[in-house]
Amino acid sequence: MTDVAAADAIDVDDWAAINDQMRRQDEARETLIKRTRDAQKLAKQAIFSLHRGQHEQAGTQLQQAEAIALELLPLVQRQPSLRPGSYAAALEEYAEGVAFKVFLEERRLVARREMPHVELEEYLGGVLDMTGELNRYAIAQATKRDSAAVALCRDLVEGLMGQFLQLDMKNGSLRKKFDGLKYTLKKLENTMYELSLAEAHRRQYDADGDGGGDGGGRDGGGRDGAQDDPEMVGC
């Protein structure tokens, strides 16, 4: 085949269009990766704010993360192959932050329908990650002897365990996160147990202290005892 025939066999304009399309896809991917990093960072900061009790700041950070996700959504819809990876990870982090905030403020699990732009696996992954934050929150509340707050965390995680057991999850990142759920539940149960032991010891200590309230009398060596001791008279 001559060079002329080979050139005629290839549609050069078609290949130029392919090259242009690939270049635009790469540019879109780079833009998406950069912006989704910003969204994911904001969601992480929101979770940190929630642990510090800064709920208003967390709400603002989550709104900013959501705005970035919605800004990029048309691009993802035009090129669905861009969703897995950084975009999905950012939405998963966002779902985790929203779920944690709703639990702290309303003592319930956020419903998937409340985040319509978050897909199923992103929602489930966010909820599973949120249970780790519940464990950290429960430990902080245990140091304040807030057994009711710890029990709420334990009860939600226990309820989630029952719900996830009904799902047919294949191997993958979601399955790995679910496998860690039982360890989170075990940690929360241990925290509850240790808290109950500490409370029992405190009550016993208080009871023992109440029983020894007359220690300042004769046998206690206090002032009255000294006055009754003949050897101490006149000292």
CSV table of C-alpha atoms in Angstrom, one decimal:
chain,number,residue,atom,x,y,z
A,1,MET,CA,0.0,0.0,0.0
A,2,THR,CA,1.4,3.4,-1.0
A,3,ASP,CA,1.7,6.3,1.3
A,4,VAL,CA,-1.1,8.0,-0.6
A,5,ALA,CA,-3.4,5.0,-0.3
A,6,ALA,CA,-2.6,4.7,3.5
A,7,ALA,CA,-3.4,8.4,4.0
A,8,ASP,CA,-6.7,8.0,2.1
A,9,ALA,CA,-7.6,5.0,4.3
A,10,ILE,CA,-7.6,7.1,7.4
A,11,ASP,CA,-10.1,9.9,8.2
A,12,VAL,CA,-7.7,12.5,9.5
A,13,ASP,CA,-10.5,14.9,10.5
A,14,ASP,CA,-12.1,12.1,12.5
A,15,TRP,CA,-8.9,11.5,14.4
A,16,ALA,CA,-8.4,15.2,15.0
A,17,ALA,CA,-11.9,15.3,16.5
A,18,ILE,CA,-11.0,12.3,18.7
A,19,ASN,CA,-7.8,14.1,19.9
A,20,ASP,CA,-9.8,17.2,20.7
A,21,GLN,CA,-12.4,15.3,22.6
A,22,MET,CA,-9.8,13.5,24.7
A,23,ARG,CA,-8.1,16.8,25.4
A,24,ARG,CA,-11.4,18.3,26.6
A,25,GLN,CA,-12.1,15.2,28.7
A,26,ASP,CA,-8.7,15.5,30.4
A,27,GLU,CA,-9.3,19.2,31.1
A,28,ALA,CA,-12.7,18.5,32.5
A,29,ARG,CA,-11.3,15.7,34.7
A,30,GLU,CA,-8.6,18.0,36.1
A,31,THR,CA,-11.1,20.7,36.9
A,32,LEU,CA,-13.4,18.1,38.5
A,33,ILE,CA,-10.6,16.6,40.7
A,34,LYS,CA,-9.5,20.1,41.9
A,35,ARG,CA,-13.0,21.2,42.7
A,36,THR,CA,-14.1,18.0,44.4
A,37,ARG,CA,-11.0,18.2,46.6
A,38,ASP,CA,-12.3,21.5,47.8
A,39,ALA,CA,-15.8,20.0,48.5
A,40,GLN,CA,-14.3,17.0,50.3
A,41,LYS,CA,-12.1,19.3,52.4
A,42,LEU,CA,-15.1,21.4,53.4
A,43,ALA,CA,-17.1,18.3,54.4
A,44,LYS,CA,-14.2,17.1,56.6
A,45,GLN,CA,-13.9,20.5,58.2
A,46,ALA,CA,-17.7,20.4,58.9
A,47,ILE,CA,-17.3,17.1,60.8
A,48,PHE,CA,-14.4,18.6,62.8
A,49,SER,CA,-16.6,21.6,63.6
A,50,LEU,CA,-19.4,19.4,64.8
A,51,HIS,CA,-17.1,17.6,67.2
A,52,ARG,CA,-16.2,21.0,68.6
A,53,GLY,CA,-19.9,22.0,68.9
A,54,GLN,CA,-19.7,24.6,66.2
A,55,HIS,CA,-22.9,23.6,64.4
A,56,GLU,CA,-23.5,26.9,62.6
A,57,GLN,CA,-20.1,26.8,61.1
A,58,ALA,CA,-20.5,23.2,60.1
A,59,GLY,CA,-23.8,24.0,58.4
A,60,THR,CA,-22.1,26.7,56.3
A,61,GLN,CA,-19.2,24.4,55.4
A,62,LEU,CA,-21.7,21.7,54.3
A,63,GLN,CA,-23.6,24.2,52.2
A,64,GLN,CA,-20.4,25.2,50.5
A,65,ALA,CA,-19.5,21.6,49.8
A,66,GLU,CA,-23.0,21.0,48.4
A,67,ALA,CA,-22.7,24.1,46.1
A,68,ILE,CA,-19.5,22.7,44.6
A,69,ALA,CA,-21.1,19.3,44.0
A,70,LEU,CA,-24.1,20.9,42.3
A,71,GLU,CA,-21.8,23.1,40.2
A,72,LEU,CA,-20.0,20.1,38.9
A,73,LEU,CA,-23.1,17.9,38.5
A,74,PRO,CA,-23.9,19.0,34.8
A,75,LEU,CA,-20.4,18.0,33.8
A,76,VAL,CA,-20.8,14.6,35.5
A,77,GLN,CA,-24.1,14.1,33.9
A,78,ARG,CA,-22.6,14.8,30.5
A,79,GLN,CA,-19.7,12.5,31.2
A,80,PRO,CA,-20.9,9.7,33.7
A,81,SER,CA,-17.4,8.1,33.7
A,82,LEU,CA,-16.2,11.1,35.8
A,83,ARG,CA,-18.5,10.3,38.7
A,84,PRO,CA,-16.6,7.3,40.2
A,85,GLY,CA,-13.5,8.5,42.0
A,86,SER,CA,-13.1,12.0,43.4
A,87,TYR,CA,-16.6,13.2,42.8
A,88,ALA,CA,-18.2,10.2,44.4
A,89,ALA,CA,-15.7,10.4,47.3
A,90,ALA,CA,-16.6,14.1,47.9
A,91,LEU,CA,-20.3,13.3,47.9
A,92,GLU,CA,-19.7,10.4,50.3
A,93,GLU,CA,-17.9,12.7,52.7
A,94,TYR,CA,-20.7,15.3,52.3
A,95,ALA,CA,-23.3,12.6,53.1
A,96,GLU,CA,-21.3,11.6,56.2
A,97,GLY,CA,-21.2,15.2,57.4
A,98,VAL,CA,-24.9,15.8,56.9
A,99,ALA,CA,-25.7,12.5,58.6
A,100,PHE,CA,-23.6,13.4,61.6
A,101,LYS,CA,-25.1,16.8,61.9
A,102,VAL,CA,-28.7,15.6,61.6
A,103,PHE,CA,-28.0,13.0,64.3
A,104,LEU,CA,-26.5,15.5,66.7
A,105,GLU,CA,-29.3,18.0,66.2
A,106,GLU,CA,-32.3,15.8,65.7
A,107,ARG,CA,-31.3,12.4,67.1
A,108,ARG,CA,-32.2,10.5,63.9
A,109,LEU,CA,-30.6,9.1,60.8
A,110,VAL,CA,-30.9,11.4,57.8
A,111,ALA,CA,-33.0,9.8,55.0
A,112,ARG,CA,-31.5,9.3,51.5
A,113,ARG,CA,-34.4,11.3,50.0
A,114,GLU,CA,-33.1,14.4,51.9
A,115,MET,CA,-30.0,14.3,49.7
A,116,PRO,CA,-31.4,13.7,46.2
A,117,HIS,CA,-28.1,14.4,44.3
A,118,VAL,CA,-26.3,11.7,46.4
A,119,GLU,CA,-26.4,8.3,44.8
A,120,LEU,CA,-27.2,5.1,46.7
A,121,GLU,CA,-23.7,3.9,47.3
A,122,GLU,CA,-22.5,7.3,48.2
A,123,TYR,CA,-25.2,7.6,50.8
A,124,LEU,CA,-24.5,4.2,52.3
A,125,GLY,CA,-20.8,4.8,52.4
A,126,GLY,CA,-21.3,8.1,54.1
A,127,VAL,CA,-23.6,6.6,56.7
A,128,LEU,CA,-21.1,3.8,57.4
A,129,ASP,CA,-18.3,6.4,57.8
A,130,MET,CA,-20.6,8.4,60.1
A,131,THR,CA,-20.7,5.6,62.6
A,132,GLY,CA,-17.0,6.1,63.2
A,133,GLU,CA,-17.7,9.7,64.1
A,134,LEU,CA,-20.5,8.5,66.4
A,135,ASN,CA,-18.0,6.4,68.3
A,136,ARG,CA,-15.6,9.4,68.7
A,137,TYR,CA,-18.5,11.5,69.9
A,138,ALA,CA,-19.7,8.8,72.3
A,139,ILE,CA,-16.2,8.6,73.9
A,140,ALA,CA,-16.2,12.3,74.4
A,141,GLN,CA,-19.7,12.1,76.0
A,142,ALA,CA,-18.5,9.2,78.2
A,143,THR,CA,-15.9,11.5,79.7
A,144,LYS,CA,-18.8,13.8,80.8
A,145,ARG,CA,-20.7,10.8,82.2
A,146,ASP,CA,-23.5,11.4,79.6
A,147,SER,CA,-24.7,7.8,79.4
A,148,ALA,CA,-27.8,8.8,77.6
A,149,ALA,CA,-25.8,10.2,74.7
A,150,VAL,CA,-23.6,7.1,74.5
A,151,ALA,CA,-26.7,4.9,74.5
A,152,LEU,CA,-28.2,6.9,71.6
A,153,CYS,CA,-25.1,6.3,69.6
A,154,ARG,CA,-25.0,2.6,70.4
A,155,ASP,CA,-28.7,2.2,69.6
A,156,LEU,CA,-28.3,3.9,66.2
A,157,VAL,CA,-25.3,1.8,65.2
A,158,GLU,CA,-27.1,-1.4,66.4
A,159,GLY,CA,-30.1,-0.4,64.3
A,160,LEU,CA,-27.9,0.2,61.3
A,161,MET,CA,-26.3,-3.2,61.7
A,162,GLY,CA,-29.7,-4.8,61.5
A,163,GLN,CA,-30.6,-2.8,58.4
A,164,PHE,CA,-27.3,-3.5,56.6
A,165,LEU,CA,-27.6,-7.2,57.3
A,166,GLN,CA,-30.7,-7.2,55.1
A,167,LEU,CA,-28.8,-5.8,52.1
A,168,ASP,CA,-27.0,-8.0,49.6
A,169,MET,CA,-23.7,-6.3,49.4
A,170,LYS,CA,-21.0,-7.6,47.1
A,171,ASN,CA,-17.3,-7.3,47.7
A,172,GLY,CA,-15.9,-3.8,47.3
A,173,SER,CA,-15.3,-0.7,49.4
A,174,LEU,CA,-18.9,-0.7,50.7
A,175,ARG,CA,-18.6,-4.2,51.9
A,176,LYS,CA,-15.3,-3.4,53.7
A,177,LYS,CA,-16.9,-0.5,55.4
A,178,PHE,CA,-19.8,-2.7,56.5
A,179,ASP,CA,-17.4,-5.3,57.9
A,180,GLY,CA,-16.0,-2.6,60.2
A,181,LEU,CA,-19.4,-1.8,61.5
A,182,LYS,CA,-19.5,-4.7,63.9
A,183,TYR,CA,-16.2,-3.4,65.5
A,184,THR,CA,-17.7,0.0,65.9
A,185,LEU,CA,-20.7,-1.5,67.6
A,186,LYS,CA,-18.4,-3.5,69.9
A,187,LYS,CA,-16.5,-0.4,70.8
A,188,LEU,CA,-19.7,1.4,71.7
A,189,GLU,CA,-20.9,-1.5,73.8
A,190,ASN,CA,-17.6,-1.5,75.7
A,191,THR,CA,-17.9,2.2,76.3
A,192,MET,CA,-21.4,1.6,77.7
A,193,TYR,CA,-20.1,-1.2,79.9
A,194,GLU,CA,-17.2,0.9,81.2
A,195,LEU,CA,-19.5,3.8,81.9
A,196,SER,CA,-21.9,1.7,83.8
A,197,LEU,CA,-19.0,0.3,85.9
A,198,ALA,CA,-17.7,3.8,86.7
A,199,GLU,CA,-21.2,4.9,87.7
A,200,ALA,CA,-21.6,1.8,90.0
A,201,HIS,CA,-18.3,2.6,91.6
A,202,ARG,CA,-19.2,6.2,92.1
A,203,ARG,CA,-22.5,5.2,93.7
A,204,GLN,CA,-20.7,2.8,96.0
A,205,TYR,CA,-18.2,5.5,96.9
A,206,ASP,CA,-21.0,7.9,97.7
A,207,ALA,CA,-22.8,5.3,99.8
A,208,ASP,CA,-19.6,4.5,101.8
A,209,GLY,CA,-19.0,8.2,102.4
A,210,ASP,CA,-22.6,8.7,103.7
A,211,GLY,CA,-22.1,5.8,106.1
A,212,GLY,CA,-19.0,7.4,107.6
A,213,GLY,CA,-20.4,10.8,108.2
A,214,ASP,CA,-19.9,10.7,112.0
A,215,GLY,CA,-16.2,10.2,111.9
A,216,GLY,CA,-15.6,13.4,113.8
A,217,GLY,CA,-16.9,11.8,117.1
A,218,ARG,CA,-15.2,9.8,119.8
A,219,ASP,CA,-13.8,7.1,117.7
A,220,GLY,CA,-12.9,9.4,114.9
A,221,GLY,CA,-10.2,11.2,116.9
A,222,GLY,CA,-11.8,14.5,116.3
A,223,ARG,CA,-12.2,17.5,118.6
A,224,ASP,CA,-14.9,15.8,120.7
A,225,GLY,CA,-12.8,12.8,121.2
A,226,ALA,CA,-9.9,14.9,122.4
A,227,GLN,CA,-12.0,16.6,125.0
A,228,ASP,CA,-13.2,13.3,126.4
A,229,ASP,CA,-9.7,11.8,126.8
A,230,PRO,CA,-8.5,12.3,130.4
A,231,GLU,CA,-4.8,12.5,129.2
A,232,MET,CA,-5.6,15.4,127.0
A,233,VAL,CA,-7.4,17.5,129.7
A,234,GLY,CA,-5.4,20.6,130.5
A,235,CYS,CA,-3.2,20.3,127.4
